[in-house]
Tab-separated table of C-alpha atoms and ligand atoms in Angstrom:
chain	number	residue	atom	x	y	z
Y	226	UNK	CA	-151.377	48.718	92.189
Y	227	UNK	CA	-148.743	46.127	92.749
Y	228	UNK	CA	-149.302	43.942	89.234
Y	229	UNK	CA	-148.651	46.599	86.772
Y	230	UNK	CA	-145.127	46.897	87.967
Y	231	UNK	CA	-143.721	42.923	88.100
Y	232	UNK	CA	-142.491	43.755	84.237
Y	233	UNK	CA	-138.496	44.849	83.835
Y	234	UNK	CA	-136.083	43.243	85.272
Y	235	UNK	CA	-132.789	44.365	87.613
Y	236	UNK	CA	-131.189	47.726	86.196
Y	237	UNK	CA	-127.764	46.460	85.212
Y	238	UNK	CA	-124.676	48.788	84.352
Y	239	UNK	CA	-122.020	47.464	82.777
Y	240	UNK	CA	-118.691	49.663	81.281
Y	241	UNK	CA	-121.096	52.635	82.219
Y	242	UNK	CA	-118.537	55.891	82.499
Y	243	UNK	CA	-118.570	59.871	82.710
Y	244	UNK	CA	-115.728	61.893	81.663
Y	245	UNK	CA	-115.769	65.805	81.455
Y	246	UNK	CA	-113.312	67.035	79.544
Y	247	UNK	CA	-110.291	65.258	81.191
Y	248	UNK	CA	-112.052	64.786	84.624
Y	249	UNK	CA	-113.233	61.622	85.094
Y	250	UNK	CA	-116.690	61.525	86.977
Y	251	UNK	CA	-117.577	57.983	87.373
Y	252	UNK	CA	-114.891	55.058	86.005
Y	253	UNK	CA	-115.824	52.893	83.818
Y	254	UNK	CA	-118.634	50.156	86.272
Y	255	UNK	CA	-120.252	47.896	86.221
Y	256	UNK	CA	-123.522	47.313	88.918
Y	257	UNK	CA	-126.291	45.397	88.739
Y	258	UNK	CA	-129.525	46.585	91.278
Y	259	UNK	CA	-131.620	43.403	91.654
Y	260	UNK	CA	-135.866	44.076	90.313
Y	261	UNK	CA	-137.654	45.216	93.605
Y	262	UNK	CA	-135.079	45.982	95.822
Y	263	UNK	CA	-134.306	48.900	97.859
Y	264	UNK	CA	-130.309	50.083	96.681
Y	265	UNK	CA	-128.461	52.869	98.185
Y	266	UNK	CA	-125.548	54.628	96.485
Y	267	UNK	CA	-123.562	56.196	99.313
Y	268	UNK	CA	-120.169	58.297	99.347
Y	269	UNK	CA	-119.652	61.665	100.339
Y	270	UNK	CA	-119.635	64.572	97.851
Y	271	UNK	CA	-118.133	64.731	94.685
Y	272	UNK	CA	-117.910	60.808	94.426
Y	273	UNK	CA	-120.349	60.189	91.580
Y	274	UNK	CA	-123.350	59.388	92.931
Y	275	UNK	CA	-125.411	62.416	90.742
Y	276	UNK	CA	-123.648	61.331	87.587
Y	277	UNK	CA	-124.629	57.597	87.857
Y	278	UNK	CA	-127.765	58.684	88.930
Y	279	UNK	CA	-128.389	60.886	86.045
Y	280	UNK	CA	-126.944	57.830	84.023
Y	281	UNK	CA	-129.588	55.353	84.281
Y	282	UNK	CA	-132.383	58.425	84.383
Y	283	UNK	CA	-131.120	59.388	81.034
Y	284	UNK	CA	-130.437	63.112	81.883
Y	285	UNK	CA	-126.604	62.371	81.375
Y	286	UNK	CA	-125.198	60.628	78.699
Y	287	UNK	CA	-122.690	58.115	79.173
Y	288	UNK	CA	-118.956	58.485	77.595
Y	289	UNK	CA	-118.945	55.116	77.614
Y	290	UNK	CA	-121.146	51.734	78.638
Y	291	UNK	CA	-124.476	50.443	78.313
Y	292	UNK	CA	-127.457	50.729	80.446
Y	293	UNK	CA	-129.742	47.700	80.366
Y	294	UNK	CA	-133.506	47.432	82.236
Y	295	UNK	CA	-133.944	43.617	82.518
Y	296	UNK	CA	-133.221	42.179	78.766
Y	297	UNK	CA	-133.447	45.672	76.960
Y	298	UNK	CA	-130.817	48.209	76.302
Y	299	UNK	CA	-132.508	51.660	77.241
Y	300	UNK	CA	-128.534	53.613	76.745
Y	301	UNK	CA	-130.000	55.784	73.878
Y	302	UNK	CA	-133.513	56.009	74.871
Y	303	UNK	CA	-134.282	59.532	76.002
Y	304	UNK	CA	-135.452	60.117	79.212
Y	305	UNK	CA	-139.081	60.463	79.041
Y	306	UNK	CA	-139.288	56.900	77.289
Y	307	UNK	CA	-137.497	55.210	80.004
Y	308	UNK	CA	-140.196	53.329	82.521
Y	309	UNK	CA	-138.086	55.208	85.222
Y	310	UNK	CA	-138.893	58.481	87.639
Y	311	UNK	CA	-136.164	60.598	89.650
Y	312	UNK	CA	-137.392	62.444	92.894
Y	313	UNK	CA	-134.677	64.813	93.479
Y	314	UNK	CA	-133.928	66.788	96.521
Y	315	UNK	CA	-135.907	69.732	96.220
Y	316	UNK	CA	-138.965	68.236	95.331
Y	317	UNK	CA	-140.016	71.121	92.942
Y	318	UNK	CA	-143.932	70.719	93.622
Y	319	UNK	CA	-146.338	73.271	91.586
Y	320	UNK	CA	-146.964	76.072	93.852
Y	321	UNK	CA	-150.289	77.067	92.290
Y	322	UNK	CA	-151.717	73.031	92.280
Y	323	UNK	CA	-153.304	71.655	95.186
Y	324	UNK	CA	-152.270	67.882	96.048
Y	325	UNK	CA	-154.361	66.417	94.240
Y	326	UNK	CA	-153.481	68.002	91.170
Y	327	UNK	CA	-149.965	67.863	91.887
Y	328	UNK	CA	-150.175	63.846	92.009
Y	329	UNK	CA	-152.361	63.453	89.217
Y	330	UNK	CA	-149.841	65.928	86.829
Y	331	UNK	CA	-148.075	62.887	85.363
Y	332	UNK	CA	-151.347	61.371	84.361
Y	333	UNK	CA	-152.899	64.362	82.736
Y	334	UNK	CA	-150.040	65.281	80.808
Y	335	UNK	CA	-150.620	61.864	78.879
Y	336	UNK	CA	-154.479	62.883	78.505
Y	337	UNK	CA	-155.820	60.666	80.843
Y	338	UNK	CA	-158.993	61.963	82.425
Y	339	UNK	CA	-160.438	59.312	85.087
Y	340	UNK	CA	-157.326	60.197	87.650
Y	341	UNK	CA	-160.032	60.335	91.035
Y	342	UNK	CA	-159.263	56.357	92.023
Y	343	UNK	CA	-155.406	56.734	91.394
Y	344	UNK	CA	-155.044	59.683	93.127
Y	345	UNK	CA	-156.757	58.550	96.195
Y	346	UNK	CA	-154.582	55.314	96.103
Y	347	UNK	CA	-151.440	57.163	96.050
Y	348	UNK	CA	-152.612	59.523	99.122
Y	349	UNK	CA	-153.355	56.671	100.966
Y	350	UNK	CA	-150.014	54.830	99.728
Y	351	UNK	CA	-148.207	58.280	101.273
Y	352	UNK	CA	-150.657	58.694	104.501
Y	353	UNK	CA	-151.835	62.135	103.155
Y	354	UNK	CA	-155.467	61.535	102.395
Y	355	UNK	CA	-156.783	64.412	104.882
Y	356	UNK	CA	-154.606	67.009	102.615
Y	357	UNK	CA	-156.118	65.970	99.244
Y	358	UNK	CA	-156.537	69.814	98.791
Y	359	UNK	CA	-154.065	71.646	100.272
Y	360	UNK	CA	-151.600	73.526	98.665
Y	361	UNK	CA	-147.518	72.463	98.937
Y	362	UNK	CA	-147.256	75.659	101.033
Y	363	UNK	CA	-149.699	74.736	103.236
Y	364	UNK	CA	-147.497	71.132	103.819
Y	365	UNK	CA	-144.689	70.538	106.110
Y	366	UNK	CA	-141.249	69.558	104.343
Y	367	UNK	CA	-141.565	65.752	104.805
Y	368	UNK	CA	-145.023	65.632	103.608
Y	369	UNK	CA	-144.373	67.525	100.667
Y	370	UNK	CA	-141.645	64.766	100.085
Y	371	UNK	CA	-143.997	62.197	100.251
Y	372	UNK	CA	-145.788	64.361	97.522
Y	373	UNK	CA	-143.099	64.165	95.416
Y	374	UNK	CA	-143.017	60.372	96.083
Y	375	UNK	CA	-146.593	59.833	94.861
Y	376	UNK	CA	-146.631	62.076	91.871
Y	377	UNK	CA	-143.516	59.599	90.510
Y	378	UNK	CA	-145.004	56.453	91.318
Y	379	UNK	CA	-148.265	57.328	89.718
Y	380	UNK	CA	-146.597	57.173	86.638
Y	381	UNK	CA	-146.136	53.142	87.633
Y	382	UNK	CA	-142.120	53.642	87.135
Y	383	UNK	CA	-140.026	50.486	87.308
Y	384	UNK	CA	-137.172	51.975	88.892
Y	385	UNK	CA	-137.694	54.955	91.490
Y	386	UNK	CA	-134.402	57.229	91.605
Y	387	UNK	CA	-133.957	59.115	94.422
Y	388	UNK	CA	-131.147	61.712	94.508
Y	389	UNK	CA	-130.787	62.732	98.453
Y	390	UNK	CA	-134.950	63.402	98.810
Y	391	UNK	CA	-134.563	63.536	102.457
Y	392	UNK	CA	-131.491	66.201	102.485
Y	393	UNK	CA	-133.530	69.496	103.332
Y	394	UNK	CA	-135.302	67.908	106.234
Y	395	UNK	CA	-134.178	68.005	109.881
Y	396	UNK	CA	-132.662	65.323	111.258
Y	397	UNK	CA	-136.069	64.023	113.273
Y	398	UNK	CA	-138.179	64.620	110.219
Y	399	UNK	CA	-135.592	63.115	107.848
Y	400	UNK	CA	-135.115	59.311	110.330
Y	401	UNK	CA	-139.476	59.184	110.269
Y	402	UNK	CA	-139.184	59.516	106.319
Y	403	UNK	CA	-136.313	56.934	105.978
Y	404	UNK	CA	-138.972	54.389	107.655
Y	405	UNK	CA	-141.983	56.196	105.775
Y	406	UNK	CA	-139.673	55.443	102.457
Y	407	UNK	CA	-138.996	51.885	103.178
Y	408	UNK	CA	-142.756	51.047	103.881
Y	409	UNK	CA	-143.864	53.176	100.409
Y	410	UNK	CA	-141.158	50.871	98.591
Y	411	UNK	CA	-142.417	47.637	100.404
Y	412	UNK	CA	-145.515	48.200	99.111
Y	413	UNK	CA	-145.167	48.966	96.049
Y	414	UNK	CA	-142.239	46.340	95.271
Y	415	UNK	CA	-140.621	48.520	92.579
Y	416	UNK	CA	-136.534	48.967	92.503
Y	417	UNK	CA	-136.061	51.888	94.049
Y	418	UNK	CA	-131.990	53.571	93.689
Y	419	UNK	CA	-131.759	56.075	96.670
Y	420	UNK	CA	-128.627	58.502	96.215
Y	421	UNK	CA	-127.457	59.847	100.106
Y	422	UNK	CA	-124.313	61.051	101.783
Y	423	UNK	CA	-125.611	59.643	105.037
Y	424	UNK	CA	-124.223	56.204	106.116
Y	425	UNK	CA	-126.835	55.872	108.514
Y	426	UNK	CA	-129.495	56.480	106.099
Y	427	UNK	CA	-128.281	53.987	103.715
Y	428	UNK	CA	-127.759	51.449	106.205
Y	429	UNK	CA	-131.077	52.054	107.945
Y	430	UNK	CA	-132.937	51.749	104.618
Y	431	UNK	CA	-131.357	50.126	101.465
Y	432	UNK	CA	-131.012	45.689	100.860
Y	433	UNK	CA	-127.903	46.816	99.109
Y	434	UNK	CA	-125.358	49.655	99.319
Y	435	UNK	CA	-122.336	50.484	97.332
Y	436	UNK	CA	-119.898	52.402	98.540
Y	437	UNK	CA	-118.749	55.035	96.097
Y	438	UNK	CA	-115.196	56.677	95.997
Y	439	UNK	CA	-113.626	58.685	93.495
Y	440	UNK	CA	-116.112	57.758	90.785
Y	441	UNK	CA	-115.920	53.745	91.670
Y	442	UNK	CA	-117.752	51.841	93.705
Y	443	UNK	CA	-115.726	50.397	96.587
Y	444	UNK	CA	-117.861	47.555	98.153
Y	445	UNK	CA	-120.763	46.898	97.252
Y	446	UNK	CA	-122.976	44.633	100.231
Y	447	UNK	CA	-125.971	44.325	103.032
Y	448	UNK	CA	-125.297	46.930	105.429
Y	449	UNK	CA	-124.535	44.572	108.041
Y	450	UNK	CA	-121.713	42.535	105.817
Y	451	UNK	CA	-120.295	46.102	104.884
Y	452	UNK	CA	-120.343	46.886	108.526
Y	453	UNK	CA	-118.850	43.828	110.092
Y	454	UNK	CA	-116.476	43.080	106.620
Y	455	UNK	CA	-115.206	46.345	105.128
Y	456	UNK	CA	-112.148	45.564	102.660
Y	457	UNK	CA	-111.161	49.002	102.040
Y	458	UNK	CA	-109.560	51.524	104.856
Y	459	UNK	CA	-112.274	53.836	103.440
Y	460	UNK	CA	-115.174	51.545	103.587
Y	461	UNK	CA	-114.181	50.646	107.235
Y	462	UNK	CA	-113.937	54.657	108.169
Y	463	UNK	CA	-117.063	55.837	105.842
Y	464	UNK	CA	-119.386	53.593	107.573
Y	465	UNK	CA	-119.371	54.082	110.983
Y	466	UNK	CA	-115.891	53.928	113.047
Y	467	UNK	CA	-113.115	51.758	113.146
Y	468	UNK	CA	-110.106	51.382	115.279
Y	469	UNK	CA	-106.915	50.668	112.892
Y	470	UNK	CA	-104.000	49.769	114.152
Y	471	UNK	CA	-100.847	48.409	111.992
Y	472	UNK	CA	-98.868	45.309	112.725
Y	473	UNK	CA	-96.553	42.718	111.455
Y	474	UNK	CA	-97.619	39.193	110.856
Y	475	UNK	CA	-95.754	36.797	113.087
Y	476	UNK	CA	-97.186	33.510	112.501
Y	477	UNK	CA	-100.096	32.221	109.742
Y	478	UNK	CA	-102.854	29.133	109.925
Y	479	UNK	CA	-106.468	29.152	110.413
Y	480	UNK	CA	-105.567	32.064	113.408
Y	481	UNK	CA	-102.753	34.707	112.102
Y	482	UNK	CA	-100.802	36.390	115.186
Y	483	UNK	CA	-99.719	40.040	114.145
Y	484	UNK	CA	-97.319	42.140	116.475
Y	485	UNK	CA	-98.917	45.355	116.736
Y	486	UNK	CA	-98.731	47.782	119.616
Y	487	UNK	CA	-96.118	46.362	122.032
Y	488	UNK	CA	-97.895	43.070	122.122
Y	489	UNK	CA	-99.048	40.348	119.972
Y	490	UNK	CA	-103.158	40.268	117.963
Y	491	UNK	CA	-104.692	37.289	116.832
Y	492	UNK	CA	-107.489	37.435	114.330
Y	493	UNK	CA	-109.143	34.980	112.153
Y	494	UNK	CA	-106.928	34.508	108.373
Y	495	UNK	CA	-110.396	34.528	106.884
Y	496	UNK	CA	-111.481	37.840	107.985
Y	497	UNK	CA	-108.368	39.606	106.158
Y	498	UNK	CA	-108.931	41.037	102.750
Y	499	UNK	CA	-104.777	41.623	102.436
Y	500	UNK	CA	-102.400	39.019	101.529
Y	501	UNK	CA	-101.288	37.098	104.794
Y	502	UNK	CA	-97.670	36.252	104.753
Y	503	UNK	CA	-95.435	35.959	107.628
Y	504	UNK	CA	-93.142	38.663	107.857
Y	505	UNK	CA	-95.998	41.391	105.744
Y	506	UNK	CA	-97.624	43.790	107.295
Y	507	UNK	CA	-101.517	43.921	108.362
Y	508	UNK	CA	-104.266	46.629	109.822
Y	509	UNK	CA	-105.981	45.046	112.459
Y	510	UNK	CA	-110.042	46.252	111.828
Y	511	UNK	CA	-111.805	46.597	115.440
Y	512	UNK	CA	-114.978	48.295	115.813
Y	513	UNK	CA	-115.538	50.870	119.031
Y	514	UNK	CA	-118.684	48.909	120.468
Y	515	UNK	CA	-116.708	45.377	120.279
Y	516	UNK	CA	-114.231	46.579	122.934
Y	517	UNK	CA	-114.342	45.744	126.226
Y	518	UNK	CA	-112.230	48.720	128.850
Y	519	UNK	CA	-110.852	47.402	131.930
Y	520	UNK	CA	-109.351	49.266	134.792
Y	521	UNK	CA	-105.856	48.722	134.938
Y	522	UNK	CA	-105.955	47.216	138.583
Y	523	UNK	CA	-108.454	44.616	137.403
Y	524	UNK	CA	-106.327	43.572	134.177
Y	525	UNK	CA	-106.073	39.945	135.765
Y	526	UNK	CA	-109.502	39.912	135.529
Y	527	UNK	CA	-109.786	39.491	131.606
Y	528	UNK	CA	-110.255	36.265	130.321
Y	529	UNK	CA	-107.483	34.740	128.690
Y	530	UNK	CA	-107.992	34.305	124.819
Y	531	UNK	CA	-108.475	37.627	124.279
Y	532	UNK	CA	-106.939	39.794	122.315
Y	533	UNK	CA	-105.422	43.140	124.434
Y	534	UNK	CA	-103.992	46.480	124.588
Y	535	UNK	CA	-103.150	49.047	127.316
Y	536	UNK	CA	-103.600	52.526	127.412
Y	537	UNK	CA	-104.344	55.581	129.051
Y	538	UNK	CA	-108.255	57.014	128.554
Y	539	UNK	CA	-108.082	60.396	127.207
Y	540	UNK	CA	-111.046	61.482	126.667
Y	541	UNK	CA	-114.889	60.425	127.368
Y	542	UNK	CA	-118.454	61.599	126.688
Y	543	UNK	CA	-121.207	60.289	128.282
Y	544	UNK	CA	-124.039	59.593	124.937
Y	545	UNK	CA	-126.974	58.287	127.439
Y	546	UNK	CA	-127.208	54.837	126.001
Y	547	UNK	CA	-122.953	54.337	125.881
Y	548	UNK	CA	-120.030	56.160	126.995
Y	549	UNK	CA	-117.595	56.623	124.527
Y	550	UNK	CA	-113.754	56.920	125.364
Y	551	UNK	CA	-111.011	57.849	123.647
Y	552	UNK	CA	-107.816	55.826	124.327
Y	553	UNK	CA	-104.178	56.260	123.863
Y	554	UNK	CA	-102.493	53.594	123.420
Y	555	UNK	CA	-99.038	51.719	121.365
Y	556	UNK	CA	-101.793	50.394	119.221
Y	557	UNK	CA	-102.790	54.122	118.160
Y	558	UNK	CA	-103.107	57.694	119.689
Y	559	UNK	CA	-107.150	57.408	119.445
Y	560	UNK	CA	-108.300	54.053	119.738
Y	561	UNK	CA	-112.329	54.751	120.190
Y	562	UNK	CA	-114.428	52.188	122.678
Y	563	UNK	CA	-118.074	52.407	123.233
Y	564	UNK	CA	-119.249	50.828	126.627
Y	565	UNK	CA	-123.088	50.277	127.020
Y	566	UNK	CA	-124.166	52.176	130.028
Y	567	UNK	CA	-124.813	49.107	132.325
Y	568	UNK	CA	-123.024	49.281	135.422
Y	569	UNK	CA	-120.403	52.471	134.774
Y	570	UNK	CA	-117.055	51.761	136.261
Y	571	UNK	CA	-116.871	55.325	137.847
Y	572	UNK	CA	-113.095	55.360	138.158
Y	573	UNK	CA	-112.901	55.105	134.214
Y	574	UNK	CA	-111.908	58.907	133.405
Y	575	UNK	CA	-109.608	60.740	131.595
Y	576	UNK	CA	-106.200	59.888	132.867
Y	577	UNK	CA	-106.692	56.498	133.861
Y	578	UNK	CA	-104.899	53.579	133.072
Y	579	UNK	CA	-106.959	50.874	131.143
Y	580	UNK	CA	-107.007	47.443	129.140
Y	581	UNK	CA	-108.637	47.268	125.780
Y	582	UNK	CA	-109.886	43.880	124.859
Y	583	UNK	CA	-111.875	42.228	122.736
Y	584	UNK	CA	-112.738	38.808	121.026
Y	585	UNK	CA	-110.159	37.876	118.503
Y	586	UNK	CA	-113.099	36.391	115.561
Y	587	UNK	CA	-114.022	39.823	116.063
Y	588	UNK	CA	-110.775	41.256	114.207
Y	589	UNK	CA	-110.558	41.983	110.461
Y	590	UNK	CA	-107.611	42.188	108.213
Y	591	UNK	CA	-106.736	45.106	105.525
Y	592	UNK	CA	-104.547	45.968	103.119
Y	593	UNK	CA	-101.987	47.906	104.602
Y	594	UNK	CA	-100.501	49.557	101.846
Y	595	UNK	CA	-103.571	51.823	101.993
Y	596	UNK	CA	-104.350	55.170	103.745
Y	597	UNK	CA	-104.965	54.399	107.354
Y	598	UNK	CA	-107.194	57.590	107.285
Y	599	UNK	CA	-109.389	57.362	104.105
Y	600	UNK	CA	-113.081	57.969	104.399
Y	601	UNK	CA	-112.548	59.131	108.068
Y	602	UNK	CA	-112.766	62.822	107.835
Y	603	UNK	CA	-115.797	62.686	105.372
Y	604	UNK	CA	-117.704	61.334	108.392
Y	605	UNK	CA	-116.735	64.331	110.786
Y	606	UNK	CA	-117.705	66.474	107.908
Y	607	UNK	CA	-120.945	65.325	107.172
Y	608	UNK	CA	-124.068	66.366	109.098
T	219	LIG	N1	-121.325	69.185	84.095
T	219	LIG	C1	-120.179	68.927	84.736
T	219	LIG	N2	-119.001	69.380	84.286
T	219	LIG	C2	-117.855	69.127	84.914
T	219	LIG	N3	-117.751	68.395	86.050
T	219	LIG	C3	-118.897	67.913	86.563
T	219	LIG	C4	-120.166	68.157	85.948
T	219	LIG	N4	-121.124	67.542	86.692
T	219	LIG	C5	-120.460	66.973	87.722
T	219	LIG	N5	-119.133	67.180	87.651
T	219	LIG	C6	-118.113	66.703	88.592
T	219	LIG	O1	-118.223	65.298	88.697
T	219	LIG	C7	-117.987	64.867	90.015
T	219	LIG	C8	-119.151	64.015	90.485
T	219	LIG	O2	-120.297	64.840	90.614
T	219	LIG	P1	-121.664	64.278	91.217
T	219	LIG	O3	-122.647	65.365	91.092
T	219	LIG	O4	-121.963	62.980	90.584
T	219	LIG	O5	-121.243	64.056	92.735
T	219	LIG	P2	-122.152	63.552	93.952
T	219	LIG	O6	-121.538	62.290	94.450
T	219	LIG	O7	-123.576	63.514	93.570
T	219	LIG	O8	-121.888	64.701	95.034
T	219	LIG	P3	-122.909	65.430	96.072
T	219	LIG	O9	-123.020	64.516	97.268
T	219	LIG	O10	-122.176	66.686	96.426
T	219	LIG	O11	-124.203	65.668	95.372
T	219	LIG	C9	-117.778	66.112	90.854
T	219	LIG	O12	-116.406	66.282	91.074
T	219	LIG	C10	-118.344	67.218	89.991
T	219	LIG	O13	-117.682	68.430	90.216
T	220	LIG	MG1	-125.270	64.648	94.135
């Protein structure tokens, strides 16, 4: 079922905007999602994500912009003509319709009769062949998802939208469908735009995610280059934890030295997304798991090179895999470090004295005119 669905072309936004009234939903943007890959849109509530969404499906007109699929301009087209299908997150299966005729609904409503062979390729494309003719009620939530999934792609969309699908699913249930959703898009190489408030989610599934903020997209990159090269305060809180800690630059070249909690920081000039001048200041970007924690009495031990910070542990929960401690320090009241559970130094406890250090190239730079705290609470407050 793969060659119907080489036609269109990337789904390309440009000036696209959404004003109500005098809010502002989504600023003017401008995005393009490459044919065939898997793109996440990811912020936490209230960002946009819906709106653009809705955008691009045609269920929400644009105050300004253009849509384009490929070459064509699809911005007035009404939904139903666009070659594009939305799963949303309550997946709003017919009660009364077994699967079968659930899947096959998109097909009959154009009058096409012969629906047995495309039917039974989209159960086997979702795994659900044994439950041809069961009833949604009869399904558990993440196969009625997958449902959902193969009633849309039956229609041979070229762009899947996805609008948090996995959100009423438990957490277990929800990580087997991120995989289940990945393999289903594989397969059928068709774009697929999947909408989530989970950075884990996007990260776990999507080629590309943007980061959305305030109705813009902050950064826009593979997970692992958002990860490892966030530019924005928020982007390095939303996605996953950073340590933050302000300093002055002392001294620029190829290595910049920043004076930043009683000591002196190198990191590499071209990791910083900030202007570098001597005498500006600079947030220092370290992530928990890059951090090393020595015991105080062994501080002589750490090789030099290193960047370094002492403290006093605070705080520390044992996760299994890692122990995570909390560490308060010049550098910041709670730097976070995440030791892998190797060989635990037992005398590591709250109260203790410690050395933080890590690998300088492992530094980035910000901005520091920013909010040290954006996009960090979101992340406590999410599920
Ligand atoms: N019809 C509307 N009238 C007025 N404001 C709206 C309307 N629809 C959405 N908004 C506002 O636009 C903003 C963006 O909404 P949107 O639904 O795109 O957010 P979202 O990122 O999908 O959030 P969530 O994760 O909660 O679903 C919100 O502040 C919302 O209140
Ligand atoms: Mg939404």
């Amino acid at each position: 079922m793969t060659q119907q669905q080489t036609a269109g072309g990337d789904v390309r936004l440009t000036g696209i905007s959404k004003t109500y009234g005098s809010f502002t939903a989504v600023h003017p943007l401008d995005l393009t999602v490459p044919q065939g890959s898997f793109f996440a849109l990811l912020g936490a509530s209230g960002c946009g994500k819906t709106t653009t969404l809705r955008m691009i499906a045609g269920l929400e007109e644009a105050t300004t912009g253009t849509v384009f699929l490929g070459d064509r301009d699809i911005t007035d087209l009404p939904p139903y003509k666009r070659p594009v299908n939305t799963v949303f997150q309550s997946y709003a299966l017919f009660p009364h319709l077994d699967i079968t005729e659930n899947i096959a609904f998109g097909l009959r409503r154009r009058g096409i009769k012969s629906v047995k062979k495309q039917v039974e390729d989209m159960l086997e494309l979702v795994q659900l062949g044994d439950f041809a003719r069961r009833k949604p009620h009869q399904l558990s939530g993440g196969q009625q998802q997958r449902v959902a999934v193969a009633r849309a792609l039956i229609n041979h969309p070229q762009v899947l939208l996805l609008d948090e699908p996995l959100g009423a699913l438990d957490l277990k249930l929800r990580r087997q469908m991120q995989l289940e959703l990945k393999r289903i898009q594989t397969e059928v190489g068709i774009t697929f735009v999947h909408v989530t408030h989970d950075q884990e989610e996007a990260m776990t599934m999507a080629d590309t995610v943007a980061v959305m903020n305030g109705g813009r997209v902050e950064q826009l990159g593979a997970p692992a280059d958002l990860y490892e090269n966030p530019r924005t305060t928020f982007v390095a809180n939303f996605l996953g934890t950073s340590n933050l800690i302000e300093g002055e630059i002392l001294s620029t070249g190829e290595e910049l030295t920043v004076s930043a909690g009683g000591g002196k920081l190198t990191l590499p000039r071209e990791r910083c997304s900030a202007p570098t001048a001597s005498g500006g200041r600079l947030l220092l970007g370290i992530r928990p798991e890059k951090i090393s924690l020595a015991h105080a009495d062994d501080a002589d031990t750490v090789a030099p090179g290193r960047n370094r910070v002492t403290g006093r542990v605070t705080d520390s929960s044992f996760i299994g895999v890692s122990t995570q401690y909390v560490v308060e320090s010049p550098a910041g009241t709670a730097l976070q470090v995440y030791e892998q559970n190797i060989e635990r130094d037992t005398r590591l406890v709250p109260g203790a004295e410690v050395v933080l250090h890590w690998n300088p190239a492992h530094t980035f730079g910000l901005d520091a005119a920013q909010d040290i705290d954006a996009g960090a609470t979101s992340v406590e407050d999410g599920e």
